[in-house]
Coordinates of C-alpha atoms in Angstrom, one line a residue:
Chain A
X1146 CA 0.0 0.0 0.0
X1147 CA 1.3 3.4 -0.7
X1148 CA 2.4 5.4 2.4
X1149 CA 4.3 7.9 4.5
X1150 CA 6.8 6.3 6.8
X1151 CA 8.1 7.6 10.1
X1152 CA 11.3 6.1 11.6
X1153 CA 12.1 5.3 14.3
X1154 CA 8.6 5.2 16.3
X1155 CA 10.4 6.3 19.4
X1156 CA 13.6 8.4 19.3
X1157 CA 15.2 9.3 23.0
X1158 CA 18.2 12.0 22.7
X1159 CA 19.8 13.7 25.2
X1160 CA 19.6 17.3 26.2
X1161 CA 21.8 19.2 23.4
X1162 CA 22.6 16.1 21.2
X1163 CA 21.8 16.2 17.8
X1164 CA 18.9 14.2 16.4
X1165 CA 17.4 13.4 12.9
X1166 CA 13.9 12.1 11.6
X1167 CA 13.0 10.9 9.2
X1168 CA 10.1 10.2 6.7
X1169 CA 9.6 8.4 3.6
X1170 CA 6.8 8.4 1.1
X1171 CA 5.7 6.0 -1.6
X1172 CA 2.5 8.1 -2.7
X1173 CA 5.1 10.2 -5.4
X1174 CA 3.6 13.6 -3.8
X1175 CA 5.8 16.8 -4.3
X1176 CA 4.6 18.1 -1.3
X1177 CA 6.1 17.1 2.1
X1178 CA 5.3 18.5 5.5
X1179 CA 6.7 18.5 9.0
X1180 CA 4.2 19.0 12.0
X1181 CA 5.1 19.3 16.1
X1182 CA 2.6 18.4 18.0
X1183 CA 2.6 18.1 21.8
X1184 CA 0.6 16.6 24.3
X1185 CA -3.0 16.4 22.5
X1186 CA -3.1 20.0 20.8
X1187 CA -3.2 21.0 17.3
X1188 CA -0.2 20.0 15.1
X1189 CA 1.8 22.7 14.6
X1190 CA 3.4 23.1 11.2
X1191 CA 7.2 23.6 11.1
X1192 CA 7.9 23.9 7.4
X1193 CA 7.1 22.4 4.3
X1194 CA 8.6 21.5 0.9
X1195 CA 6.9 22.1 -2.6
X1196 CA 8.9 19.9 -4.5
X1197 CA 12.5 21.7 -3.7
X1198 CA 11.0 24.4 -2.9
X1199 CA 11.5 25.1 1.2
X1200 CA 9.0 27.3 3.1
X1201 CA 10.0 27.6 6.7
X1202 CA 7.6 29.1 9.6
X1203 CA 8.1 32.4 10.5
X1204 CA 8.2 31.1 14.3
X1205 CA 9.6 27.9 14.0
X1206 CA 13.3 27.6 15.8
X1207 CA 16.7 27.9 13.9
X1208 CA 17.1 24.8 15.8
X1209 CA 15.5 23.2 13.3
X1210 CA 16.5 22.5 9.8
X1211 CA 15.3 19.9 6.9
X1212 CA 16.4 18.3 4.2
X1213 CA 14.8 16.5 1.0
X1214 CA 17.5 14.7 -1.1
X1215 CA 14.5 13.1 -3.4
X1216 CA 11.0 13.0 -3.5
X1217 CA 10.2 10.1 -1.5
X1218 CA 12.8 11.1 1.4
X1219 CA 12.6 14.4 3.7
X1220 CA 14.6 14.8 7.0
X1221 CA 14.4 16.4 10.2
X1222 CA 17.7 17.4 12.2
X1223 CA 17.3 19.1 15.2
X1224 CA 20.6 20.4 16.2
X1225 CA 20.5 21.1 19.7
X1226 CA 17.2 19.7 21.2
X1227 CA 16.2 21.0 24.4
X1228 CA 13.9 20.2 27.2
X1229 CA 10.6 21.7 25.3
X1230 CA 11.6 19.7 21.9
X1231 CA 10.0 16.7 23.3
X1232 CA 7.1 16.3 21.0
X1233 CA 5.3 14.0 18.5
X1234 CA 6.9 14.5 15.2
X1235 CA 4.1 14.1 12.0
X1236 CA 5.3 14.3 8.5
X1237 CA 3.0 14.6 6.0
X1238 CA 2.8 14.3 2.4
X1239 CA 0.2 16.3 -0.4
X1240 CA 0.0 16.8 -4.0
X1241 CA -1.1 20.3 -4.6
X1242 CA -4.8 20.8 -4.0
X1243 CA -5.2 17.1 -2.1
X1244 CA -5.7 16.5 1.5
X1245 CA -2.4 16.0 3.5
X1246 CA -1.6 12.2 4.2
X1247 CA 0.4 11.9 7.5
X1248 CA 2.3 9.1 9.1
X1249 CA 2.4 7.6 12.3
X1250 CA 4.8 10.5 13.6
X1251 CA 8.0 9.8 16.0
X1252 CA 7.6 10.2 19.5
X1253 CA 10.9 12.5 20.8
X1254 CA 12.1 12.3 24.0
X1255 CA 15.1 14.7 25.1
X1256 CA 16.6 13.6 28.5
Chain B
X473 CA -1.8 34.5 12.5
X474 CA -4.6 32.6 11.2
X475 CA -6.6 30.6 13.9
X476 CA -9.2 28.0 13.4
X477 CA -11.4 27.5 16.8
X478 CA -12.9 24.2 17.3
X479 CA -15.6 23.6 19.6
X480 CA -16.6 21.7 21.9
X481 CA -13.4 21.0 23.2
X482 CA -14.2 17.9 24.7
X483 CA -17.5 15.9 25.3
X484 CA -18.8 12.6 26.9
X485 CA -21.5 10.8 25.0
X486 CA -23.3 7.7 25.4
X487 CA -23.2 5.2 22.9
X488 CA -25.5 5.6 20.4
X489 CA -26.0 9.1 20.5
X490 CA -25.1 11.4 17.8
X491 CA -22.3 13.9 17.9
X492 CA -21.5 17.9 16.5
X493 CA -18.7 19.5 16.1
X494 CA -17.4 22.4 14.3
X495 CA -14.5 24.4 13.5
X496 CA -14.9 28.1 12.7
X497 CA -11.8 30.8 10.8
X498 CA -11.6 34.2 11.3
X499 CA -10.8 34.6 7.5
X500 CA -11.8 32.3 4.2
X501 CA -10.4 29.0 3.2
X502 CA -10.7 27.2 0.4
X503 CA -10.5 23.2 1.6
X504 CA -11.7 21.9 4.9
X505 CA -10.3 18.4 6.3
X506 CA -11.7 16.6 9.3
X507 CA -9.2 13.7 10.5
X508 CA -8.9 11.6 13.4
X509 CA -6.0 11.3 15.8
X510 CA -5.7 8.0 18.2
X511 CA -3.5 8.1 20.6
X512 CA 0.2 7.5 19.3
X513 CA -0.6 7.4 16.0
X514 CA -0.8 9.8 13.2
X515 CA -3.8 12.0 12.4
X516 CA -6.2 9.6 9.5
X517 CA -8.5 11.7 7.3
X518 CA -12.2 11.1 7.5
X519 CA -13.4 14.0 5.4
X520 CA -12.2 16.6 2.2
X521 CA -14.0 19.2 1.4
X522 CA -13.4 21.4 -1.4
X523 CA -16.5 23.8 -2.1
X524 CA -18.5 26.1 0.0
X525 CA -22.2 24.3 0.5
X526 CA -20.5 21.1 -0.1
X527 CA -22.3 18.3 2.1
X528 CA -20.3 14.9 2.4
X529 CA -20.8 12.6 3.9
X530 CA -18.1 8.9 4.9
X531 CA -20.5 5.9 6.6
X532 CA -21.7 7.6 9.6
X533 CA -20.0 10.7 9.6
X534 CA -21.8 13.8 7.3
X535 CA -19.4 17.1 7.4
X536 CA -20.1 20.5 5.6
X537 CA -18.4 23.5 4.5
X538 CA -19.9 26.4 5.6
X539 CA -21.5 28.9 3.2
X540 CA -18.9 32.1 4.0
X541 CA -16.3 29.4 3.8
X542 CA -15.1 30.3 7.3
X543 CA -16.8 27.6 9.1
X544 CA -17.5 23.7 8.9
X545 CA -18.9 20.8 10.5
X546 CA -18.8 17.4 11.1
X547 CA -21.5 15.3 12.3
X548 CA -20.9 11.5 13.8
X549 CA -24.4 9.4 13.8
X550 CA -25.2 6.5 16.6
X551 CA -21.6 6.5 17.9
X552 CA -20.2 3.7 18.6
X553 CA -17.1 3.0 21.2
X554 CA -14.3 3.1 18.6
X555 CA -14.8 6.3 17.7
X556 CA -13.1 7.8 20.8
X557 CA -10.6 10.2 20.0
X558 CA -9.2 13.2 18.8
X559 CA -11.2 15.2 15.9
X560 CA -9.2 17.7 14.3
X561 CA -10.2 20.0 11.5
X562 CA -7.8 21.8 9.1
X563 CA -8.1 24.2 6.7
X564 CA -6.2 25.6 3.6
X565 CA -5.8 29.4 3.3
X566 CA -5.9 30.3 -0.2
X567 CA -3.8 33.5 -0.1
X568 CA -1.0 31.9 1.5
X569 CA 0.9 30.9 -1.8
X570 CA 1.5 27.7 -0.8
X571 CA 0.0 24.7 0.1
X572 CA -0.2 24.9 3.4
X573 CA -2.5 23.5 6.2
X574 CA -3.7 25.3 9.6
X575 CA -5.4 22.7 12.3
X576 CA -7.7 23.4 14.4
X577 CA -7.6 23.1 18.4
X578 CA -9.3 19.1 18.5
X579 CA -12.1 18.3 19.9
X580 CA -11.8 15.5 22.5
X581 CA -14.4 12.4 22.0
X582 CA -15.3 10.0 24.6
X583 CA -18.3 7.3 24.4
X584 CA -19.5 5.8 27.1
X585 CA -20.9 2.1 26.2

């Protein structure tokens, strides 16, 4: 079945170590998203690519950076993570006017 | 920025009853999605809507896209116990240049068997 893959599940890094996501996508959409989400609220979009095309948030953290090296493959790299990084991590994937497809996110604890 | 208010917040049900929910903008969008979030796992869409009027509905759940297109709702009919869980609505502002989603606050659903 086509999909948008999250690894790992559950990522544990330590206060100030460096950590990457990632996500993977068979659907072939150009448009791949990253979404924060803590404890039950909303998702909170991060940034998003349009094919190579990078938007970033206006209030999302230099501490956060992504990369897409193809269409199927988009990271996440946070470079310093700190206390309030601990999050769900949902990436997403779209093809211009369609509804986002997300996966099953990665659960980041920062000790 | 933009903000999408969902409402209730939470609500307890019995089994069997129907549910409402609904999601209002304080400016226009163009595409409404209603998904699902169980715990630890990633939100699942239930819903698209693209056109204001436009009445869907998926099995036992009906949504609608408000008129002004700054509103929508989903409706669940004779809820069942698997439908606990976290509704979310998101919508897509069309003057944003890009394809990008805005979610709503969740609505918490809990049925009581």
């Amino acid at each position: 079945d086509a999909m948008v893959i999250q690894n790992p599940r559950y990522q544990v890094t330590q206060f100030g170590k460096p950590v990457t996501l990632s996500c993977s996508q068979t659907l072939n959409h150009n448009v791949m998203y990253w979404y924060q989400q803590k404890s039950s609220q909303a998702p909170k979009l991060l940034f998003h690519y349009y094919d190579k095309d990078f938007n970033n948030e206006a209030d999302t953290p230099d501490n956060f950076q992504s990369r897409r090296p193809n269409t199927s493959f988009c990271f996440l790299d946070i470079r310093s993570p700190g206390l309030g990084d601990a999050a769900m991590y949902l990436c997403a994937t779209s093809r211009e006017n369609s509804p986002l497809h997300f996966g099953n996110g990665t659960r980041l604890t920062v000790t | 920025g933009q903000q999408l208010n969902q409402s209730p917040q939470s609500m307890f049900i019995q089994e069997g009853e129907d549910v409402s929910m609904n999601c209002t903008s304080s400016s226009i969008f163009n595409t409404w999605l209603w998904y699902k979030q169980d715990p630890g796992e990633g939100p699942v869409l239930l819903i698209a809507l693209y056109k204001a009027g436009e009445l869907t509905s998926n099995g036992r759940l009906t949504a609608q896209f408000g008129i002004t297109r700054k509103d929508s709702f989903l409706n669940i009919s004779a809820s069942i116990p698997s439908d606990v869980g976290i509704y979310f609505c998101a919508g897509r502002d069309p003057t944003s240049g890009t394809y990008k989603y805005i979610f709503g606050t969740g609505t918490r659903l809990k049925v009581l068997a």
